[in-house]
């Protein structure tokens, strides 16, 4: 569920929280294991988290004992209108079946004057993590056979994100770019999660672990740092919007 190595999201979370004052009631939609919720609570924000994944909700509750967490679906939030000051959806929209419905629900539960903050990945060419797929491409079926095109441009396109927010009745205040470095201290830290990912397991199934490790090491060599670690820079976008 975590999209990168431990701590990668701090600059993004900081951006989401930039305009959020202590004491504000914030719903963390798709809270996962509570990494963002932890930082928000540390800033004095009153956090409520929701996720479809029961084990993630349990982990978030343990990580943020002062918060409140429940299992639920972002498409149909159980709270009444205007129950929160802010809704944050951090790296969630790409995972839901109907992002527009999720944004409409977010707008409803903050109500007039409320704030909705959403983050998404940047375009593929803006993110060094594309090198993972490129390094293993020789072991995988052609891309066109792997991923059926979804309808319309992806949410990584800022214009699509703005349009979706508008359709949900939100007034966009800003779409900011935030760079987050994925840092891996050594080969094992880099290759372990990669080989365990969907594309990594498919590649290992075809070619065996040592060929895949070698291809990944070679493919990612340009991101290696003098200390033997790796640094991949990725762009994210953070949309801040208000309910007029
Ligand atoms: C990439 S993770 C992001 C987790 C967390 N926001 C973070 O930044 O670490 C996406 C999360 O969205 C959750 N999710 C996916 N569909 C959802 C839905 N319909 N309602 C609520 N949560 C959902 C997943 O279970 C997962 O925890």
PDB file of C-alpha atoms and ligand atoms in Angstrom:
ATOM      1  CA  UNK A   1       0.000   0.000   0.000  1.00  0.00           C
ATOM      2  CA  UNK A   2       2.862   2.404   0.740  1.00  0.00           C
ATOM      3  CA  UNK A   3       3.875   3.921  -2.560  1.00  0.00           C
ATOM      4  CA  UNK A   4       7.547   4.362  -1.681  1.00  0.00           C
ATOM      5  CA  UNK A   5      10.186   3.837   0.982  1.00  0.00           C
ATOM      6  CA  UNK A   6       9.589   4.945   4.546  1.00  0.00           C
ATOM      7  CA  UNK A   7       9.398   8.729   4.936  1.00  0.00           C
ATOM      8  CA  UNK A   8       9.070   9.524   1.224  1.00  0.00           C
ATOM      9  CA  UNK A   9       5.788  11.382   1.633  1.00  0.00           C
ATOM     10  CA  UNK A  10       6.794  13.995   4.220  1.00  0.00           C
ATOM     11  CA  UNK A  11       7.163  16.919   1.733  1.00  0.00           C
ATOM     12  CA  UNK A  12       3.791  16.036   0.220  1.00  0.00           C
ATOM     13  CA  UNK A  13       2.078  15.752   3.617  1.00  0.00           C
ATOM     14  CA  UNK A  14       3.615  19.089   4.646  1.00  0.00           C
ATOM     15  CA  UNK A  15       2.083  20.686   1.561  1.00  0.00           C
ATOM     16  CA  UNK A  16      -1.344  19.206   2.302  1.00  0.00           C
ATOM     17  CA  UNK A  17      -1.163  20.570   5.844  1.00  0.00           C
ATOM     18  CA  UNK A  18       0.202  23.987   4.825  1.00  0.00           C
ATOM     19  CA  UNK A  19      -3.102  25.813   5.315  1.00  0.00           C
ATOM     20  CA  UNK A  20      -4.515  23.591   8.062  1.00  0.00           C
ATOM     21  CA  UNK A  21      -4.525  25.139  11.530  1.00  0.00           C
ATOM     22  CA  UNK A  22      -4.302  23.223  14.821  1.00  0.00           C
ATOM     23  CA  UNK A  23      -7.716  22.206  16.131  1.00  0.00           C
ATOM     24  CA  UNK A  24      -9.229  21.852  12.660  1.00  0.00           C
ATOM     25  CA  UNK A  25     -11.389  18.748  12.046  1.00  0.00           C
ATOM     26  CA  UNK A  26      -9.869  16.810   9.132  1.00  0.00           C
ATOM     27  CA  UNK A  27     -11.137  13.666   7.434  1.00  0.00           C
ATOM     28  CA  UNK A  28      -8.272  11.608   5.968  1.00  0.00           C
ATOM     29  CA  UNK A  29      -9.984   9.648   3.179  1.00  0.00           C
ATOM     30  CA  UNK A  30      -8.046   6.488   2.225  1.00  0.00           C
ATOM     31  CA  UNK A  31      -5.868   6.916   5.302  1.00  0.00           C
ATOM     32  CA  UNK A  32      -3.912   3.683   4.749  1.00  0.00           C
ATOM     33  CA  UNK A  33      -1.704   2.873   7.719  1.00  0.00           C
ATOM     34  CA  UNK A  34      -1.838   6.472   8.969  1.00  0.00           C
ATOM     35  CA  UNK A  35       1.477   8.019   7.881  1.00  0.00           C
ATOM     36  CA  UNK A  36      -0.215  11.308   6.907  1.00  0.00           C
ATOM     37  CA  UNK A  37      -2.601  11.147   9.866  1.00  0.00           C
ATOM     38  CA  UNK A  38       0.387  10.854  12.239  1.00  0.00           C
ATOM     39  CA  UNK A  39       1.922  14.085  10.935  1.00  0.00           C
ATOM     40  CA  UNK A  40      -1.451  15.855  11.005  1.00  0.00           C
ATOM     41  CA  UNK A  41      -2.057  14.826  14.623  1.00  0.00           C
ATOM     42  CA  UNK A  42       1.466  15.978  15.526  1.00  0.00           C
ATOM     43  CA  UNK A  43       0.412  19.418  14.210  1.00  0.00           C
ATOM     44  CA  UNK A  44      -2.601  19.465  16.541  1.00  0.00           C
ATOM     45  CA  UNK A  45      -5.132  18.638  13.811  1.00  0.00           C
ATOM     46  CA  UNK A  46      -8.171  16.569  14.933  1.00  0.00           C
ATOM     47  CA  UNK A  47      -7.911  13.600  12.585  1.00  0.00           C
ATOM     48  CA  UNK A  48     -10.581  11.138  11.554  1.00  0.00           C
ATOM     49  CA  UNK A  49      -9.447   8.474   9.081  1.00  0.00           C
ATOM     50  CA  UNK A  50     -11.320   6.140   6.762  1.00  0.00           C
ATOM     51  CA  UNK A  51     -10.166   3.307   4.515  1.00  0.00           C
ATOM     52  CA  UNK A  52     -11.665   0.199   2.922  1.00  0.00           C
ATOM     53  CA  UNK A  53      -8.724  -1.896   4.140  1.00  0.00           C
ATOM     54  CA  UNK A  54      -9.500  -3.190   7.624  1.00  0.00           C
ATOM     55  CA  UNK A  55      -5.907  -4.082   8.525  1.00  0.00           C
ATOM     56  CA  UNK A  56      -4.681  -0.636   7.390  1.00  0.00           C
ATOM     57  CA  UNK A  57      -7.336   1.004   9.574  1.00  0.00           C
ATOM     58  CA  UNK A  58      -6.173  -1.058  12.562  1.00  0.00           C
ATOM     59  CA  UNK A  59      -2.550  -0.036  11.918  1.00  0.00           C
ATOM     60  CA  UNK A  60      -3.548   3.644  11.612  1.00  0.00           C
ATOM     61  CA  UNK A  61      -5.484   3.478  14.891  1.00  0.00           C
ATOM     62  CA  UNK A  62      -2.427   2.064  16.611  1.00  0.00           C
ATOM     63  CA  UNK A  63      -0.119   4.655  15.055  1.00  0.00           C
ATOM     64  CA  UNK A  64      -2.383   7.597  15.885  1.00  0.00           C
ATOM     65  CA  UNK A  65      -4.135   6.737  19.158  1.00  0.00           C
ATOM     66  CA  UNK A  66      -5.523  10.264  19.504  1.00  0.00           C
ATOM     67  CA  UNK A  67      -7.309   9.949  16.114  1.00  0.00           C
ATOM     68  CA  UNK A  68     -10.512   8.144  15.200  1.00  0.00           C
ATOM     69  CA  UNK A  69     -10.462   5.568  12.406  1.00  0.00           C
ATOM     70  CA  UNK A  70     -13.109   3.520  10.699  1.00  0.00           C
ATOM     71  CA  UNK A  71     -13.513   1.086   7.828  1.00  0.00           C
ATOM     72  CA  UNK A  72     -15.569   2.650   5.048  1.00  0.00           C
ATOM     73  CA  UNK A  73     -15.829   3.643   1.412  1.00  0.00           C
ATOM     74  CA  UNK A  74     -14.804   7.062   0.082  1.00  0.00           C
ATOM     75  CA  UNK A  75     -17.703   6.943  -2.411  1.00  0.00           C
ATOM     76  CA  UNK A  76     -20.275   6.926   0.347  1.00  0.00           C
ATOM     77  CA  UNK A  77     -19.041   8.641   3.493  1.00  0.00           C
ATOM     78  CA  UNK A  78     -21.346   7.973   6.412  1.00  0.00           C
ATOM     79  CA  UNK A  79     -21.020  11.427   7.990  1.00  0.00           C
ATOM     80  CA  UNK A  80     -23.635  14.197   7.767  1.00  0.00           C
ATOM     81  CA  UNK A  81     -23.164  17.329   5.615  1.00  0.00           C
ATOM     82  CA  UNK A  82     -20.498  19.800   6.812  1.00  0.00           C
ATOM     83  CA  UNK A  83     -19.133  17.420   9.466  1.00  0.00           C
ATOM     84  CA  UNK A  84     -15.495  18.437   8.810  1.00  0.00           C
ATOM     85  CA  UNK A  85     -13.470  21.559   8.053  1.00  0.00           C
ATOM     86  CA  UNK A  86     -11.065  19.769   5.685  1.00  0.00           C
ATOM     87  CA  UNK A  87     -11.042  16.532   3.694  1.00  0.00           C
ATOM     88  CA  UNK A  88      -7.650  15.219   2.555  1.00  0.00           C
ATOM     89  CA  UNK A  89      -7.341  12.461  -0.042  1.00  0.00           C
ATOM     90  CA  UNK A  90      -3.623  11.707  -0.177  1.00  0.00           C
ATOM     91  CA  UNK A  91      -2.659   9.389  -3.058  1.00  0.00           C
ATOM     92  CA  UNK A  92      -6.138   7.884  -3.154  1.00  0.00           C
ATOM     93  CA  UNK A  93      -8.002   9.107  -6.251  1.00  0.00           C
ATOM     94  CA  UNK A  94      -6.098   6.793  -8.617  1.00  0.00           C
ATOM     95  CA  UNK A  95      -7.260   3.828  -6.523  1.00  0.00           C
ATOM     96  CA  UNK A  96     -11.004   4.470  -6.436  1.00  0.00           C
ATOM     97  CA  UNK A  97     -13.536   3.404  -9.059  1.00  0.00           C
ATOM     98  CA  UNK A  98     -15.247   6.810  -9.353  1.00  0.00           C
ATOM     99  CA  UNK A  99     -12.989   9.790  -8.472  1.00  0.00           C
ATOM    100  CA  UNK A 100     -15.747  12.311  -9.293  1.00  0.00           C
ATOM    101  CA  UNK A 101     -18.129  10.700  -6.809  1.00  0.00           C
ATOM    102  CA  UNK A 102     -15.373  10.693  -4.178  1.00  0.00           C
ATOM    103  CA  UNK A 103     -14.757  14.431  -4.713  1.00  0.00           C
ATOM    104  CA  UNK A 104     -18.505  15.152  -4.506  1.00  0.00           C
ATOM    105  CA  UNK A 105     -18.691  13.253  -1.217  1.00  0.00           C
ATOM    106  CA  UNK A 106     -15.643  15.153   0.064  1.00  0.00           C
ATOM    107  CA  UNK A 107     -17.337  18.457  -0.865  1.00  0.00           C
ATOM    108  CA  UNK A 108     -20.534  17.394   0.888  1.00  0.00           C
ATOM    109  CA  UNK A 109     -18.895  16.473   4.198  1.00  0.00           C
ATOM    110  CA  UNK A 110     -16.969  19.754   4.410  1.00  0.00           C
ATOM    111  CA  UNK A 111     -19.892  21.902   3.240  1.00  0.00           C
ATOM    112  CA  UNK A 112     -19.822  25.562   2.190  1.00  0.00           C
ATOM    113  CA  UNK A 113     -16.476  27.236   2.911  1.00  0.00           C
ATOM    114  CA  UNK A 114     -14.778  23.889   3.567  1.00  0.00           C
ATOM    115  CA  UNK A 115     -11.495  22.756   2.013  1.00  0.00           C
ATOM    116  CA  UNK A 116     -10.692  19.649  -0.002  1.00  0.00           C
ATOM    117  CA  UNK A 117      -7.038  18.742  -0.638  1.00  0.00           C
ATOM    118  CA  UNK A 118      -6.086  15.987  -3.054  1.00  0.00           C
ATOM    119  CA  UNK A 119      -2.705  14.647  -4.122  1.00  0.00           C
ATOM    120  CA  UNK A 120      -1.787  12.603  -7.191  1.00  0.00           C
ATOM    121  CA  UNK A 121       1.335  11.351  -8.946  1.00  0.00           C
ATOM    122  CA  UNK A 122       2.871  13.543 -11.634  1.00  0.00           C
ATOM    123  CA  UNK A 123       3.112  12.375 -15.237  1.00  0.00           C
ATOM    124  CA  UNK A 124       5.232   9.308 -15.896  1.00  0.00           C
ATOM    125  CA  UNK A 125       8.026  11.390 -17.467  1.00  0.00           C
ATOM    126  CA  UNK A 126       8.093  13.561 -14.315  1.00  0.00           C
ATOM    127  CA  UNK A 127       8.796  10.601 -12.021  1.00  0.00           C
ATOM    128  CA  UNK A 128      12.074   8.662 -11.814  1.00  0.00           C
ATOM    129  CA  UNK A 129      10.207   5.555 -10.604  1.00  0.00           C
ATOM    130  CA  UNK A 130       9.348   4.899 -14.257  1.00  0.00           C
ATOM    131  CA  UNK A 131      12.886   3.438 -14.334  1.00  0.00           C
ATOM    132  CA  UNK A 132      11.608   0.399 -12.388  1.00  0.00           C
ATOM    133  CA  UNK A 133       9.312  -0.604 -15.245  1.00  0.00           C
ATOM    134  CA  UNK A 134      11.901   0.312 -17.863  1.00  0.00           C
ATOM    135  CA  UNK A 135      14.562  -1.838 -16.164  1.00  0.00           C
ATOM    136  CA  UNK A 136      12.287  -4.892 -16.147  1.00  0.00           C
ATOM    137  CA  UNK A 137      10.592  -4.262 -19.510  1.00  0.00           C
ATOM    138  CA  UNK A 138      12.614  -6.994 -21.242  1.00  0.00           C
ATOM    139  CA  UNK A 139      10.997  -9.623 -18.976  1.00  0.00           C
ATOM    140  CA  UNK A 140       7.439  -8.391 -19.309  1.00  0.00           C
ATOM    141  CA  UNK A 141       4.782  -8.521 -22.028  1.00  0.00           C
ATOM    142  CA  UNK A 142       4.556  -5.355 -24.179  1.00  0.00           C
ATOM    143  CA  UNK A 143       2.976  -2.501 -22.279  1.00  0.00           C
ATOM    144  CA  UNK A 144      -0.023  -2.285 -24.571  1.00  0.00           C
ATOM    145  CA  UNK A 145      -0.868  -5.882 -23.626  1.00  0.00           C
ATOM    146  CA  UNK A 146      -0.454  -5.208 -19.898  1.00  0.00           C
ATOM    147  CA  UNK A 147      -2.599  -2.142 -19.320  1.00  0.00           C
ATOM    148  CA  UNK A 148      -5.967  -1.531 -20.919  1.00  0.00           C
ATOM    149  CA  UNK A 149      -6.409   2.207 -21.518  1.00  0.00           C
ATOM    150  CA  UNK A 150      -8.919   3.746 -19.113  1.00  0.00           C
ATOM    151  CA  UNK A 151     -11.418   6.319 -20.380  1.00  0.00           C
ATOM    152  CA  UNK A 152      -9.985   9.808 -20.900  1.00  0.00           C
ATOM    153  CA  UNK A 153      -6.656  11.270 -19.795  1.00  0.00           C
ATOM    154  CA  UNK A 154      -5.254  10.091 -16.453  1.00  0.00           C
ATOM    155  CA  UNK A 155      -5.436  12.111 -13.229  1.00  0.00           C
ATOM    156  CA  UNK A 156      -1.708  12.762 -13.570  1.00  0.00           C
ATOM    157  CA  UNK A 157      -2.792  15.449 -16.074  1.00  0.00           C
ATOM    158  CA  UNK A 158      -3.345  18.641 -14.053  1.00  0.00           C
ATOM    159  CA  UNK A 159      -6.090  19.870 -16.402  1.00  0.00           C
ATOM    160  CA  UNK A 160      -8.067  16.658 -15.841  1.00  0.00           C
ATOM    161  CA  UNK A 161      -7.694  17.056 -12.084  1.00  0.00           C
ATOM    162  CA  UNK A 162      -8.899  20.671 -12.218  1.00  0.00           C
ATOM    163  CA  UNK A 163     -11.832  19.704 -14.437  1.00  0.00           C
ATOM    164  CA  UNK A 164     -12.869  16.881 -12.125  1.00  0.00           C
ATOM    165  CA  UNK A 165     -12.768  19.206  -9.102  1.00  0.00           C
ATOM    166  CA  UNK A 166     -14.929  21.715 -10.990  1.00  0.00           C
ATOM    167  CA  UNK A 167     -17.462  19.021 -11.880  1.00  0.00           C
ATOM    168  CA  UNK A 168     -17.619  18.116  -8.188  1.00  0.00           C
ATOM    169  CA  UNK A 169     -18.630  21.691  -7.382  1.00  0.00           C
ATOM    170  CA  UNK A 170     -15.233  22.702  -5.997  1.00  0.00           C
ATOM    171  CA  UNK A 171     -13.453  25.985  -6.634  1.00  0.00           C
ATOM    172  CA  UNK A 172      -9.773  25.279  -7.274  1.00  0.00           C
ATOM    173  CA  UNK A 173      -7.449  27.546  -5.266  1.00  0.00           C
ATOM    174  CA  UNK A 174      -4.128  25.986  -6.328  1.00  0.00           C
ATOM    175  CA  UNK A 175      -2.473  23.026  -7.989  1.00  0.00           C
ATOM    176  CA  UNK A 176       1.043  22.871  -6.559  1.00  0.00           C
ATOM    177  CA  UNK A 177       3.930  20.676  -7.607  1.00  0.00           C
ATOM    178  CA  UNK A 178       5.800  18.837  -4.873  1.00  0.00           C
ATOM    179  CA  UNK A 179       8.979  16.857  -5.418  1.00  0.00           C
ATOM    180  CA  UNK A 180       9.537  13.801  -3.220  1.00  0.00           C
ATOM    181  CA  UNK A 181      12.742  11.771  -3.219  1.00  0.00           C
ATOM    182  CA  UNK A 182      12.499   8.002  -2.873  1.00  0.00           C
ATOM    183  CA  UNK A 183      15.723   7.064  -1.043  1.00  0.00           C
ATOM    184  CA  UNK A 184      17.046   3.527  -0.663  1.00  0.00           C
ATOM    185  CA  UNK A 185      20.154   3.018   1.482  1.00  0.00           C
ATOM    186  CA  UNK A 186      21.481   0.028  -0.506  1.00  0.00           C
ATOM    187  CA  UNK A 187      20.750  -2.589  -3.191  1.00  0.00           C
ATOM    188  CA  UNK A 188      18.652  -4.762  -0.895  1.00  0.00           C
ATOM    189  CA  UNK A 189      16.418  -1.881   0.164  1.00  0.00           C
ATOM    190  CA  UNK A 190      15.864  -1.000  -3.508  1.00  0.00           C
ATOM    191  CA  UNK A 191      15.512  -4.479  -4.979  1.00  0.00           C
ATOM    192  CA  UNK A 192      13.518  -6.175  -2.200  1.00  0.00           C
ATOM    193  CA  UNK A 193      10.306  -4.153  -2.695  1.00  0.00           C
ATOM    194  CA  UNK A 194      10.787  -4.081  -6.481  1.00  0.00           C
ATOM    195  CA  UNK A 195      11.025  -7.865  -6.771  1.00  0.00           C
ATOM    196  CA  UNK A 196       8.007  -8.207  -4.475  1.00  0.00           C
ATOM    197  CA  UNK A 197       5.899  -5.813  -6.595  1.00  0.00           C
ATOM    198  CA  UNK A 198       3.490  -7.028  -9.310  1.00  0.00           C
ATOM    199  CA  UNK A 199       5.933  -6.337 -12.144  1.00  0.00           C
ATOM    200  CA  UNK A 200       8.853  -7.739 -10.125  1.00  0.00           C
ATOM    201  CA  UNK A 201       7.068 -11.004  -9.412  1.00  0.00           C
ATOM    202  CA  UNK A 202       6.012 -11.340 -13.060  1.00  0.00           C
ATOM    203  CA  UNK A 203       9.611 -10.758 -14.191  1.00  0.00           C
ATOM    204  CA  UNK A 204      11.015 -13.258 -11.641  1.00  0.00           C
ATOM    205  CA  UNK A 205       8.450 -15.803 -12.770  1.00  0.00           C
ATOM    206  CA  UNK A 206       9.778 -15.502 -16.328  1.00  0.00           C
ATOM    207  CA  UNK A 207      13.520 -15.091 -15.821  1.00  0.00           C
ATOM    208  CA  UNK A 208      14.416 -16.046 -12.224  1.00  0.00           C
ATOM    209  CA  UNK A 209      15.582 -13.769  -9.423  1.00  0.00           C
ATOM    210  CA  UNK A 210      19.268 -13.343 -10.295  1.00  0.00           C
ATOM    211  CA  UNK A 211      18.630 -12.176 -13.897  1.00  0.00           C
ATOM    212  CA  UNK A 212      15.985  -9.761 -12.664  1.00  0.00           C
ATOM    213  CA  UNK A 213      18.233  -8.411  -9.880  1.00  0.00           C
ATOM    214  CA  UNK A 214      21.025  -7.809 -12.373  1.00  0.00           C
ATOM    215  CA  UNK A 215      18.732  -6.034 -14.849  1.00  0.00           C
ATOM    216  CA  UNK A 216      17.294  -3.866 -12.106  1.00  0.00           C
ATOM    217  CA  UNK A 217      20.751  -2.958 -10.731  1.00  0.00           C
ATOM    218  CA  UNK A 218      21.989  -2.077 -14.218  1.00  0.00           C
ATOM    219  CA  UNK A 219      18.825  -0.177 -15.129  1.00  0.00           C
ATOM    220  CA  UNK A 220      18.892   1.874 -11.946  1.00  0.00           C
ATOM    221  CA  UNK A 221      22.655   2.496 -11.888  1.00  0.00           C
ATOM    222  CA  UNK A 222      22.178   6.133 -12.918  1.00  0.00           C
ATOM    223  CA  UNK A 223      20.300   6.795  -9.659  1.00  0.00           C
ATOM    224  CA  UNK A 224      23.090   5.328  -7.484  1.00  0.00           C
ATOM    225  CA  UNK A 225      24.773   7.795  -5.129  1.00  0.00           C
ATOM    226  CA  UNK A 226      28.427   7.798  -3.997  1.00  0.00           C
ATOM    227  CA  UNK A 227      27.474   6.120  -0.681  1.00  0.00           C
ATOM    228  CA  UNK A 228      25.916   3.123  -2.523  1.00  0.00           C
ATOM    229  CA  UNK A 229      22.355   4.241  -1.897  1.00  0.00           C
ATOM    230  CA  UNK A 230      19.808   5.290  -4.534  1.00  0.00           C
ATOM    231  CA  UNK A 231      17.747   8.441  -4.955  1.00  0.00           C
ATOM    232  CA  UNK A 232      14.789   8.708  -7.336  1.00  0.00           C
ATOM    233  CA  UNK A 233      13.009  12.065  -7.608  1.00  0.00           C
ATOM    234  CA  UNK A 234       9.299  12.072  -8.314  1.00  0.00           C
ATOM    235  CA  UNK A 235       6.801  14.828  -8.910  1.00  0.00           C
ATOM    236  CA  UNK A 236       3.400  14.927  -7.225  1.00  0.00           C
ATOM    237  CA  UNK A 237       0.556  17.428  -7.540  1.00  0.00           C
ATOM    238  CA  UNK A 238      -1.479  18.790  -4.690  1.00  0.00           C
ATOM    239  CA  UNK A 239      -4.835  20.345  -5.524  1.00  0.00           C
ATOM    240  CA  UNK A 240      -6.408  22.624  -2.924  1.00  0.00           C
ATOM    241  CA  UNK A 241     -10.047  23.542  -3.464  1.00  0.00           C
ATOM    242  CA  UNK A 242     -12.926  25.153  -1.585  1.00  0.00           C
ATOM    243  CA  UNK A 243     -16.652  24.619  -1.583  1.00  0.00           C
ATOM    244  CA  UNK A 244     -18.120  27.983  -2.692  1.00  0.00           C
TER     245      UNK A 244
HETATM  246  C1  LIG B   1      -1.724   4.463  -2.060  1.00  0.00           C
HETATM  247  S1  LIG B   1      -2.643   4.214  -0.616  1.00  0.00           S
HETATM  248  C2  LIG B   1      -2.492   5.804   0.193  1.00  0.00           C
HETATM  249  C3  LIG B   1      -2.614   5.686   1.673  1.00  0.00           C
HETATM  250  C4  LIG B   1      -2.398   6.982   2.448  1.00  0.00           C
HETATM  251  N1  LIG B   1      -3.332   8.017   2.082  1.00  0.00           N
HETATM  252  C5  LIG B   1      -0.969   7.471   2.283  1.00  0.00           C
HETATM  253  O1  LIG B   1      -0.753   8.489   1.661  1.00  0.00           O
HETATM  254  O2  LIG B   1      -0.064   6.791   2.796  1.00  0.00           O
HETATM  255  C6  LIG B   1      -4.320   4.220  -1.209  1.00  0.00           C
HETATM  256  C7  LIG B   1      -5.307   3.892  -0.110  1.00  0.00           C
HETATM  257  O3  LIG B   1      -6.631   4.112  -0.598  1.00  0.00           O
HETATM  258  C8  LIG B   1      -7.460   3.103  -0.028  1.00  0.00           C
HETATM  259  N2  LIG B   1      -8.677   3.014  -0.827  1.00  0.00           N
HETATM  260  C9  LIG B   1      -8.817   2.535  -2.082  1.00  0.00           C
HETATM  261  N3  LIG B   1     -10.112   2.628  -2.463  1.00  0.00           N
HETATM  262  C10 LIG B   1     -10.773   3.206  -1.434  1.00  0.00           C
HETATM  263  C11 LIG B   1     -12.140   3.573  -1.227  1.00  0.00           C
HETATM  264  N4  LIG B   1     -13.070   3.368  -2.178  1.00  0.00           N
HETATM  265  N5  LIG B   1     -12.489   4.122  -0.058  1.00  0.00           N
HETATM  266  C12 LIG B   1     -11.554   4.328   0.919  1.00  0.00           C
HETATM  267  N6  LIG B   1     -10.261   4.004   0.778  1.00  0.00           N
HETATM  268  C13 LIG B   1      -9.869   3.440  -0.380  1.00  0.00           C
HETATM  269  C14 LIG B   1      -6.574   1.877  -0.069  1.00  0.00           C
HETATM  270  O4  LIG B   1      -7.048   0.866   0.794  1.00  0.00           O
HETATM  271  C15 LIG B   1      -5.228   2.451   0.361  1.00  0.00           C
HETATM  272  O5  LIG B   1      -5.072   2.423   1.756  1.00  0.00           O
END
